[in-house]
PDB file of C-alpha atoms in Angstrom:
ATOM      1  CA  MET A   1      25.992 -51.085   7.478  1.00  0.00           C
ATOM      2  CA  MET A   2      24.005 -47.802   7.012  1.00  0.00           C
ATOM      3  CA  LYS A   3      21.865 -46.023   9.225  1.00  0.00           C
ATOM      4  CA  ILE A   4      19.510 -43.346   8.204  1.00  0.00           C
ATOM      5  CA  LYS A   5      18.930 -40.222  10.539  1.00  0.00           C
ATOM      6  CA  ILE A   6      16.166 -38.281   9.653  1.00  0.00           C
ATOM      7  CA  ALA A   7      15.811 -34.976  12.149  1.00  0.00           C
ATOM      8  CA  LEU A   8      12.154 -33.098  11.554  1.00  0.00           C
ATOM      9  CA  LEU A   9      12.683 -29.223  13.245  1.00  0.00           C
ATOM     10  CA  SER A  10      11.121 -27.131  15.444  1.00  0.00           C
ATOM     11  CA  CYS A  11       8.669 -26.089  11.918  1.00  0.00           C
ATOM     12  CA  LEU A  12       7.009 -29.565  13.256  1.00  0.00           C
ATOM     13  CA  SER A  13       6.205 -28.520  16.981  1.00  0.00           C
ATOM     14  CA  ILE A  14       3.802 -29.512  18.842  1.00  0.00           C
ATOM     15  CA  HIS A  15       4.796 -26.714  20.690  1.00  0.00           C
ATOM     16  CA  PHE A  16       3.787 -23.420  17.526  1.00  0.00           C
ATOM     17  CA  GLY A  17      -0.345 -24.603  17.288  1.00  0.00           C
ATOM     18  CA  SER A  18      -0.658 -21.861  20.847  1.00  0.00           C
ATOM     19  CA  ALA A  19       0.802 -18.866  19.434  1.00  0.00           C
ATOM     20  CA  PHE A  20      -2.305 -18.691  18.539  1.00  0.00           C
ATOM     21  CA  GLN A  21      -4.486 -19.426  21.122  1.00  0.00           C
ATOM     22  CA  ALA A  22      -2.860 -16.730  22.804  1.00  0.00           C
ATOM     23  CA  PRO A  23      -5.223 -15.064  26.129  1.00  0.00           C
ATOM     24  CA  PHE A  24      -6.360 -11.558  23.980  1.00  0.00           C
ATOM     25  CA  PRO A  25      -4.508  -9.077  24.841  1.00  0.00           C
ATOM     26  CA  GLN A  26      -5.353  -6.486  27.365  1.00  0.00           C
ATOM     27  CA  HIS A  27      -4.711  -3.258  27.676  1.00  0.00           C
ATOM     28  CA  GLY A  28      -0.961  -1.459  27.833  1.00  0.00           C
ATOM     29  CA  THR A  29      -0.271  -5.879  28.288  1.00  0.00           C
ATOM     30  CA  LYS A  30       2.330  -6.713  27.053  1.00  0.00           C
ATOM     31  CA  THR A  31       2.910  -9.736  24.702  1.00  0.00           C
ATOM     32  CA  THR A  32       6.048 -11.393  24.437  1.00  0.00           C
ATOM     33  CA  MET A  33       6.794 -13.883  21.879  1.00  0.00           C
ATOM     34  CA  ARG A  34       8.249 -17.628  22.735  1.00  0.00           C
ATOM     35  CA  THR A  35      11.092 -18.162  19.926  1.00  0.00           C
ATOM     36  CA  PRO A  36      12.036 -21.662  20.874  1.00  0.00           C
ATOM     37  CA  ARG A  37      11.330 -24.543  19.215  1.00  0.00           C
ATOM     38  CA  THR A  38      11.271 -28.771  19.860  1.00  0.00           C
ATOM     39  CA  PRO A  39      13.648 -30.390  17.464  1.00  0.00           C
ATOM     40  CA  THR A  40      10.963 -33.771  16.609  1.00  0.00           C
ATOM     41  CA  VAL A  41      13.627 -36.792  15.354  1.00  0.00           C
ATOM     42  CA  LEU A  42      12.598 -40.042  14.202  1.00  0.00           C
ATOM     43  CA  TYR A  43      15.019 -42.347  13.564  1.00  0.00           C
ATOM     44  CA  TYR A  44      15.585 -45.216  10.824  1.00  0.00           C
ATOM     45  CA  ASN A  45      18.287 -47.890  11.531  1.00  0.00           C
ATOM     46  CA  ASP A  46      18.456 -51.658  10.015  1.00  0.00           C
ATOM     47  CA  ASP A  47      21.889 -52.192  10.984  1.00  0.00           C
ATOM     48  CA  ASN A  48      21.039 -55.195  11.794  1.00  0.00           C
ATOM     49  CA  HIS A  49      19.352 -55.770   7.881  1.00  0.00           C
ATOM     50  CA  SER A  50      21.704 -58.676   7.932  1.00  0.00           C
ATOM     51  CA  SER A  51      21.615 -60.668  11.370  1.00  0.00           C
ATOM     52  CA  ASN A  52      17.574 -60.743  11.583  1.00  0.00           C
ATOM     53  CA  ASN A  53      16.195 -60.596   7.718  1.00  0.00           C
ATOM     54  CA  ASN A  54      15.158 -57.357   7.394  1.00  0.00           C
ATOM     55  CA  ASN A  55      11.892 -58.130  10.720  1.00  0.00           C
ATOM     56  CA  ASP A  56      13.750 -54.968  12.113  1.00  0.00           C
ATOM     57  CA  ASP A  57      14.154 -52.350   8.687  1.00  0.00           C
ATOM     58  CA  ASP A  58      10.448 -53.227   8.275  1.00  0.00           C
ATOM     59  CA  PHE A  59       9.149 -52.924  11.552  1.00  0.00           C
ATOM     60  CA  ASP A  60      11.574 -49.451  11.906  1.00  0.00           C
ATOM     61  CA  LEU A  61      10.222 -48.416   7.931  1.00  0.00           C
ATOM     62  CA  SER A  62       6.382 -48.389   8.985  1.00  0.00           C
ATOM     63  CA  THR A  63       7.211 -47.415  11.765  1.00  0.00           C
ATOM     64  CA  LEU A  64       8.469 -44.065  10.428  1.00  0.00           C
ATOM     65  CA  GLU A  65       5.983 -43.643   7.972  1.00  0.00           C
ATOM     66  CA  ARG A  66       3.420 -43.784  10.205  1.00  0.00           C
ATOM     67  CA  ARG A  67       4.988 -40.908  12.448  1.00  0.00           C
ATOM     68  CA  ILE A  68       5.665 -38.583   9.221  1.00  0.00           C
ATOM     69  CA  GLY A  69       1.572 -39.558   8.418  1.00  0.00           C
ATOM     70  CA  ASN A  70       1.135 -37.913  11.966  1.00  0.00           C
ATOM     71  CA  LEU A  71       2.835 -35.351  11.674  1.00  0.00           C
ATOM     72  CA  ARG A  72       1.554 -33.497   7.575  1.00  0.00           C
ATOM     73  CA  LEU A  73      -1.466 -34.154   9.022  1.00  0.00           C
ATOM     74  CA  GLN A  74      -0.727 -32.473  12.609  1.00  0.00           C
ATOM     75  CA  ILE A  75       0.909 -29.312  10.535  1.00  0.00           C
ATOM     76  CA  LEU A  76      -2.244 -29.582   8.237  1.00  0.00           C
ATOM     77  CA  GLU A  77      -4.660 -28.919  12.466  1.00  0.00           C
ATOM     78  CA  GLU A  78      -2.054 -26.092  13.161  1.00  0.00           C
ATOM     79  CA  ASP A  79      -2.699 -24.666  10.055  1.00  0.00           C
ATOM     80  CA  LEU A  80      -6.283 -24.561  10.146  1.00  0.00           C
ATOM     81  CA  GLN A  81      -5.781 -22.192  12.782  1.00  0.00           C
ATOM     82  CA  ARG A  82      -3.908 -20.272  11.630  1.00  0.00           C
ATOM     83  CA  PRO A  83      -5.219 -16.520  10.036  1.00  0.00           C
ATOM     84  CA  PRO A  84      -7.423 -16.189   8.885  1.00  0.00           C
ATOM     85  CA  ASN A  85     -10.048 -17.474  11.384  1.00  0.00           C
ATOM     86  CA  ALA A  86     -12.669 -16.317  12.761  1.00  0.00           C
ATOM     87  CA  SER A  87     -12.132 -17.078  16.253  1.00  0.00           C
ATOM     88  CA  LEU A  88      -9.571 -13.953  15.972  1.00  0.00           C
ATOM     89  CA  GLY A  89      -9.727 -11.435  17.144  1.00  0.00           C
ATOM     90  CA  PRO A  90      -7.398  -7.862  16.142  1.00  0.00           C
ATOM     91  CA  LYS A  91      -5.339  -7.676  17.990  1.00  0.00           C
ATOM     92  CA  GLU A  92      -4.994 -12.005  18.185  1.00  0.00           C
ATOM     93  CA  PHE A  93      -4.684 -11.594  14.954  1.00  0.00           C
ATOM     94  CA  VAL A  94      -1.754  -8.723  14.302  1.00  0.00           C
ATOM     95  CA  THR A  95       0.033 -11.221  16.888  1.00  0.00           C
ATOM     96  CA  ALA A  96      -0.086 -14.192  14.982  1.00  0.00           C
ATOM     97  CA  LEU A  97       1.553 -12.807  11.986  1.00  0.00           C
ATOM     98  CA  LEU A  98       4.105 -10.530  13.944  1.00  0.00           C
ATOM     99  CA  GLN A  99       4.831 -14.920  15.433  1.00  0.00           C
ATOM    100  CA  GLY A 100       4.546 -15.875  12.183  1.00  0.00           C
ATOM    101  CA  ILE A 101       6.473 -13.064   9.801  1.00  0.00           C
ATOM    102  CA  PHE A 102       9.562 -13.102  13.040  1.00  0.00           C
ATOM    103  CA  HIS A 103       9.197 -17.233  12.627  1.00  0.00           C
ATOM    104  CA  ASN A 104       9.258 -17.167   9.357  1.00  0.00           C
ATOM    105  CA  GLU A 105      10.987 -20.644   8.231  1.00  0.00           C
ATOM    106  CA  ASP A 106       7.871 -22.225  10.441  1.00  0.00           C
ATOM    107  CA  PRO A 107       6.274 -24.932   9.565  1.00  0.00           C
ATOM    108  CA  ARG A 108       8.425 -24.887   6.609  1.00  0.00           C
ATOM    109  CA  PRO A 109      10.557 -22.232   4.299  1.00  0.00           C
ATOM    110  CA  ASP A 110       8.479 -18.763   3.659  1.00  0.00           C
ATOM    111  CA  ALA A 111       5.648 -19.425   6.206  1.00  0.00           C
ATOM    112  CA  GLY A 112       5.835 -16.250   7.651  1.00  0.00           C
ATOM    113  CA  PHE A 113       5.759 -14.146   3.909  1.00  0.00           C
ATOM    114  CA  MET A 114       2.871 -16.696   2.786  1.00  0.00           C
ATOM    115  CA  LEU A 115       0.573 -15.533   5.664  1.00  0.00           C
ATOM    116  CA  LEU A 116       1.113 -11.743   4.906  1.00  0.00           C
ATOM    117  CA  LEU A 117      -0.387 -12.850   1.936  1.00  0.00           C
ATOM    118  CA  ARG A 118      -2.779 -14.770   2.218  1.00  0.00           C
ATOM    119  CA  CYS A 119      -4.405 -12.819   5.679  1.00  0.00           C
ATOM    120  CA  SER A 120      -4.338  -8.659   3.364  1.00  0.00           C
ATOM    121  CA  THR A 121      -6.900  -7.704   0.814  1.00  0.00           C
ATOM    122  CA  GLU A 122      -6.344  -7.776  -2.828  1.00  0.00           C
ATOM    123  CA  GLN A 123      -5.465  -3.804  -2.270  1.00  0.00           C
ATOM    124  CA  TRP A 124      -2.350  -4.508   0.391  1.00  0.00           C
ATOM    125  CA  ALA A 125      -1.232  -8.439  -1.347  1.00  0.00           C
ATOM    126  CA  SER A 126      -1.228  -5.803  -4.855  1.00  0.00           C
ATOM    127  CA  LYS A 127       0.662  -3.168  -2.879  1.00  0.00           C
ATOM    128  CA  CYS A 128       2.728  -5.683  -0.902  1.00  0.00           C
ATOM    129  CA  LEU A 129       3.871  -7.556  -5.450  1.00  0.00           C
ATOM    130  CA  GLN A 130       4.244  -4.159  -6.985  1.00  0.00           C
ATOM    131  CA  SER A 131       6.489  -3.852  -4.427  1.00  0.00           C
ATOM    132  CA  ILE A 132       8.793  -6.399  -5.377  1.00  0.00           C
ATOM    133  CA  GLY A 133       8.690  -5.651  -9.204  1.00  0.00           C
ATOM    134  CA  ALA A 134       5.748  -8.892  -9.128  1.00  0.00           C
ATOM    135  CA  PRO A 135       2.201  -7.553 -11.133  1.00  0.00           C
ATOM    136  CA  LYS A 136      -0.372  -6.975  -8.780  1.00  0.00           C
ATOM    137  CA  ASP A 137      -2.335 -10.771 -10.306  1.00  0.00           C
ATOM    138  CA  TYR A 138       0.815 -12.650  -9.815  1.00  0.00           C
ATOM    139  CA  ASP A 139      -0.679 -16.240  -8.336  1.00  0.00           C
ATOM    140  CA  ASN A 140       3.277 -17.964  -7.458  1.00  0.00           C
ATOM    141  CA  LEU A 141       2.788 -16.749  -3.826  1.00  0.00           C
ATOM    142  CA  ASP A 142       5.437 -19.502  -2.671  1.00  0.00           C
ATOM    143  CA  THR A 143       7.880 -17.071  -4.787  1.00  0.00           C
ATOM    144  CA  ALA A 144       6.362 -13.800  -4.168  1.00  0.00           C
ATOM    145  CA  ALA A 145       6.779 -15.096  -0.252  1.00  0.00           C
ATOM    146  CA  SER A 146      10.264 -15.872  -0.970  1.00  0.00           C
ATOM    147  CA  ALA A 147      10.875 -12.408  -2.452  1.00  0.00           C
ATOM    148  CA  LEU A 148       9.384 -10.357   0.623  1.00  0.00           C
ATOM    149  CA  GLY A 149      11.186 -12.213   3.392  1.00  0.00           C
ATOM    150  CA  ALA A 150      14.767 -11.771   0.967  1.00  0.00           C
ATOM    151  CA  ALA A 151      13.904  -7.876   1.025  1.00  0.00           C
ATOM    152  CA  ILE A 152      13.325  -7.526   4.757  1.00  0.00           C
ATOM    153  CA  GLY A 153      16.442  -9.329   5.978  1.00  0.00           C
ATOM    154  CA  ARG A 154      19.349  -7.378   4.180  1.00  0.00           C
ATOM    155  CA  PRO A 155      21.388  -5.952   5.871  1.00  0.00           C
ATOM    156  CA  HIS A 156      20.832  -2.165   7.399  1.00  0.00           C
ATOM    157  CA  ASN A 157      17.125  -2.977   6.821  1.00  0.00           C
ATOM    158  CA  GLN A 158      14.538  -1.086   9.253  1.00  0.00           C
ATOM    159  CA  TYR A 159      11.693  -3.832   8.285  1.00  0.00           C
ATOM    160  CA  ALA A 160      14.143  -6.506   9.272  1.00  0.00           C
ATOM    161  CA  ILE A 161      13.173  -6.811  12.839  1.00  0.00           C
ATOM    162  CA  LEU A 162      10.813  -8.085  12.456  1.00  0.00           C
ATOM    163  CA  VAL A 163      11.982 -10.888  10.974  1.00  0.00           C
ATOM    164  CA  GLY A 164      14.963 -11.521  14.227  1.00  0.00           C
ATOM    165  CA  GLU A 165      17.750  -9.281  11.840  1.00  0.00           C
ATOM    166  CA  GLY A 166      19.537  -6.733  12.767  1.00  0.00           C
ATOM    167  CA  GLU A 167      23.278  -4.694  11.759  1.00  0.00           C
ATOM    168  CA  GLU A 168      25.368  -7.484  11.263  1.00  0.00           C
ATOM    169  CA  GLU A 169      25.732 -10.074  13.877  1.00  0.00           C
ATOM    170  CA  ASP A 170      22.932  -7.589  16.424  1.00  0.00           C
ATOM    171  CA  ASP A 171      20.620  -9.563  15.823  1.00  0.00           C
ATOM    172  CA  TYR A 172      17.324  -8.579  17.029  1.00  0.00           C
ATOM    173  CA  VAL A 173      15.344 -11.595  19.203  1.00  0.00           C
ATOM    174  CA  LEU A 174      11.768 -11.849  20.746  1.00  0.00           C
ATOM    175  CA  GLU A 175      11.844 -11.766  24.692  1.00  0.00           C
ATOM    176  CA  ASP A 176      11.510 -15.365  25.568  1.00  0.00           C
ATOM    177  CA  VAL A 177       8.763 -14.945  28.849  1.00  0.00           C
ATOM    178  CA  ASN A 178      11.599 -18.851  30.641  1.00  0.00           C
ATOM    179  CA  ASN A 179      14.529 -16.608  30.735  1.00  0.00           C
ATOM    180  CA  SER A 180      14.555 -13.571  33.251  1.00  0.00           C
ATOM    181  CA  ILE A 181      17.199 -11.693  32.125  1.00  0.00           C
ATOM    182  CA  PRO A 182      17.173 -10.241  28.982  1.00  0.00           C
ATOM    183  CA  GLN A 183      19.772 -10.144  26.556  1.00  0.00           C
ATOM    184  CA  ASP A 184      21.609  -7.448  24.171  1.00  0.00           C
ATOM    185  CA  HIS A 185      18.508  -6.755  20.718  1.00  0.00           C
ATOM    186  CA  THR A 186      15.786  -9.075  22.735  1.00  0.00           C
ATOM    187  CA  PHE A 187      12.058  -6.544  22.430  1.00  0.00           C
ATOM    188  CA  TYR A 188       8.960  -7.675  23.418  1.00  0.00           C
ATOM    189  CA  ILE A 189       5.919  -6.331  21.770  1.00  0.00           C
ATOM    190  CA  ASP A 190       3.074  -3.824  23.119  1.00  0.00           C
ATOM    191  CA  PHE A 191      -0.599  -2.764  22.717  1.00  0.00           C
ATOM    192  CA  PRO A 192      -0.492   0.487  24.257  1.00  0.00           C
ATOM    193  CA  GLY A 193      -4.099   0.943  23.450  1.00  0.00           C
ATOM    194  CA  GLU A 194      -8.323  -0.496  22.702  1.00  0.00           C
ATOM    195  CA  THR A 195      -8.273  -1.920  19.660  1.00  0.00           C
ATOM    196  CA  LEU A 196     -10.129   0.864  16.661  1.00  0.00           C
ATOM    197  CA  ASP A 197     -13.535  -1.252  16.253  1.00  0.00           C
ATOM    198  CA  PHE A 198     -15.339   1.179  13.835  1.00  0.00           C
ATOM    199  CA  LEU A 199     -17.967  -0.798  13.419  1.00  0.00           C
ATOM    200  CA  ASP A 200     -18.539  -1.206   9.742  1.00  0.00           C
ATOM    201  CA  GLY A 201     -16.248  -4.406   9.214  1.00  0.00           C
ATOM    202  CA  THR A 202     -12.763  -2.867   9.838  1.00  0.00           C
ATOM    203  CA  ALA A 203     -10.408  -1.364  12.527  1.00  0.00           C
ATOM    204  CA  TRP A 204      -7.169  -0.408  13.670  1.00  0.00           C
ATOM    205  CA  VAL A 205      -4.643  -1.273  15.947  1.00  0.00           C
ATOM    206  CA  ASN A 206      -1.246  -0.343  17.327  1.00  0.00           C
ATOM    207  CA  VAL A 207       1.556  -2.051  18.186  1.00  0.00           C
ATOM    208  CA  GLU A 208       4.448  -1.318  19.568  1.00  0.00           C
ATOM    209  CA  PHE A 209       8.153  -3.239  19.214  1.00  0.00           C
ATOM    210  CA  ARG A 210      10.122  -2.477  22.826  1.00  0.00           C
ATOM    211  CA  ASP A 211      12.964  -2.878  24.044  1.00  0.00           C
ATOM    212  CA  ALA A 212      13.736  -5.653  27.314  1.00  0.00           C
ATOM    213  CA  SER A 213      15.956  -4.273  29.229  1.00  0.00           C
ATOM    214  CA  SER A 214      15.109   0.213  28.831  1.00  0.00           C
ATOM    215  CA  ASP A 215      11.484  -0.501  27.552  1.00  0.00           C
ATOM    216  CA  ASP A 216      12.364   2.451  25.284  1.00  0.00           C
ATOM    217  CA  LEU A 217      10.043   2.561  21.952  1.00  0.00           C
ATOM    218  CA  LEU A 218      12.389   1.000  19.286  1.00  0.00           C
ATOM    219  CA  VAL A 219       9.284   0.957  16.690  1.00  0.00           C
ATOM    220  CA  LEU A 220       5.115   2.243  17.291  1.00  0.00           C
ATOM    221  CA  MET A 221       2.975   0.306  13.996  1.00  0.00           C
ATOM    222  CA  GLY A 222      -0.300   0.591  13.082  1.00  0.00           C
ATOM    223  CA  TRP A 223      -1.683  -1.777  11.084  1.00  0.00           C
ATOM    224  CA  GLN A 224      -5.746  -1.247   9.583  1.00  0.00           C
ATOM    225  CA  LEU A 225      -7.856  -4.354   9.272  1.00  0.00           C
ATOM    226  CA  CYS A 226     -10.689  -5.006   6.772  1.00  0.00           C
ATOM    227  CA  GLN A 227     -12.902  -8.079   7.692  1.00  0.00           C
ATOM    228  CA  ARG A 228     -14.231 -10.757   6.397  1.00  0.00           C
ATOM    229  CA  PRO A 229     -18.092 -11.058   5.430  1.00  0.00           C
ATOM    230  CA  ASP A 230     -17.329 -15.467   7.707  1.00  0.00           C
ATOM    231  CA  GLY A 231     -15.287 -12.652   9.838  1.00  0.00           C
ATOM    232  CA  ALA A 232     -12.193 -12.981  10.012  1.00  0.00           C
ATOM    233  CA  TRP A 233     -10.069  -9.747   9.961  1.00  0.00           C
ATOM    234  CA  LEU A 234      -7.889  -8.603   6.798  1.00  0.00           C
ATOM    235  CA  VAL A 235      -4.427  -5.889   6.651  1.00  0.00           C
ATOM    236  CA  ASP A 236      -5.631  -3.802   4.710  1.00  0.00           C
ATOM    237  CA  GLN A 237      -2.982  -1.065   5.486  1.00  0.00           C
ATOM    238  CA  ILE A 238       0.173  -1.240   7.315  1.00  0.00           C
ATOM    239  CA  ASP A 239       2.225   1.819   9.243  1.00  0.00           C
ATOM    240  CA  TRP A 240       5.975   2.630  10.557  1.00  0.00           C
ATOM    241  CA  GLN A 241       7.247   5.405  12.346  1.00  0.00           C
ATOM    242  CA  ASP A 242      10.488   4.578  14.068  1.00  0.00           C
ATOM    243  CA  TYR A 243      12.018   5.458  17.264  1.00  0.00           C
ATOM    244  CA  ARG A 244      16.152   3.803  16.465  1.00  0.00           C
ATOM    245  CA  GLU A 245      18.540   6.268  16.249  1.00  0.00           C
ATOM    246  CA  LYS A 246      20.002   5.218  13.209  1.00  0.00           C
ATOM    247  CA  TYR A 247      16.383   5.110  11.740  1.00  0.00           C
ATOM    248  CA  ARG A 248      15.757   9.065  11.734  1.00  0.00           C
ATOM    249  CA  PRO A 249      13.235   9.272  14.998  1.00  0.00           C
ATOM    250  CA  GLY A 250      10.824  10.312  15.071  1.00  0.00           C
ATOM    251  CA  ILE A 251      10.200  12.026  11.655  1.00  0.00           C
ATOM    252  CA  GLY A 252       6.364  11.241  10.609  1.00  0.00           C
ATOM    253  CA  ARG A 253       5.329   8.381   9.681  1.00  0.00           C
ATOM    254  CA  SER A 254       7.017   6.150   7.161  1.00  0.00           C
ATOM    255  CA  GLU A 255       4.817   4.025   4.555  1.00  0.00           C
ATOM    256  CA  TRP A 256       5.219   0.214   5.178  1.00  0.00           C
ATOM    257  CA  MET A 257       5.989  -0.569   1.299  1.00  0.00           C
ATOM    258  CA  GLY A 258       9.507   1.729   1.978  1.00  0.00           C
ATOM    259  CA  THR A 259      10.524  -1.134   3.036  1.00  0.00           C
ATOM    260  CA  TYR A 260      12.133  -2.120  -0.672  1.00  0.00           C
ATOM    261  CA  GLU A 261      12.017   1.046  -2.216  1.00  0.00           C
ATOM    262  CA  GLY A 262      13.807   3.747   0.789  1.00  0.00           C
ATOM    263  CA  ARG A 263      11.039   6.324   0.503  1.00  0.00           C
ATOM    264  CA  ARG A 264       8.884   8.020   3.574  1.00  0.00           C
ATOM    265  CA  ARG A 265       6.155   9.806   3.142  1.00  0.00           C
TER     266      ARG A 265
END
């Protein structure tokens, strides 16, 4: 007898959409990102193939097809909630992007960096593409997103914290609000001040990465945003200042594209 088990992992979790429905962060508000994902498992079993004249098989197959169809619909509905989305304010937008990049394989491989490319202005998308050696008009975003993810997550790269990678086996994790005892290398994001909305379709958001145990400042990011005519925010530039000892803490400000070329400005 043959038994087939199909497991659709956390990329199909029904909890995924909640990441983009969090309350708008207020001044000095600590924002935690939840890491657990609940796997969805579907079973198809034809153990009774011979004894039941295929009736059980037909039932199981139809059930499987129906569930897969429902899960596909669920993914589409969740995609509609993701940025760029006019219902998200600047801080919600940045939180959603950081969440997506950290969970880069959810709901599909390289989804986080695909999201970043989709949520970038032409100028910033062009810089991202050029940083991986692609022309600015390169239209294979799947390949570009995969290359960006591989470059960001490489060993000993200061930006690898964005995807949860650390030095060798010391990977970073986002703080889980369900766990009152922070693990080593657990961090949370914090918005230290109000959004600077220049009322001309542009805004600036500061984001801090802080160690969950010591509350030490790890990284300060500056997000320059532009607003589309429909009200949705896009990334126009990202600045990065690293305060970890290994990465020359507090010396100047490094543009994000130094990720790939090792440059500091």
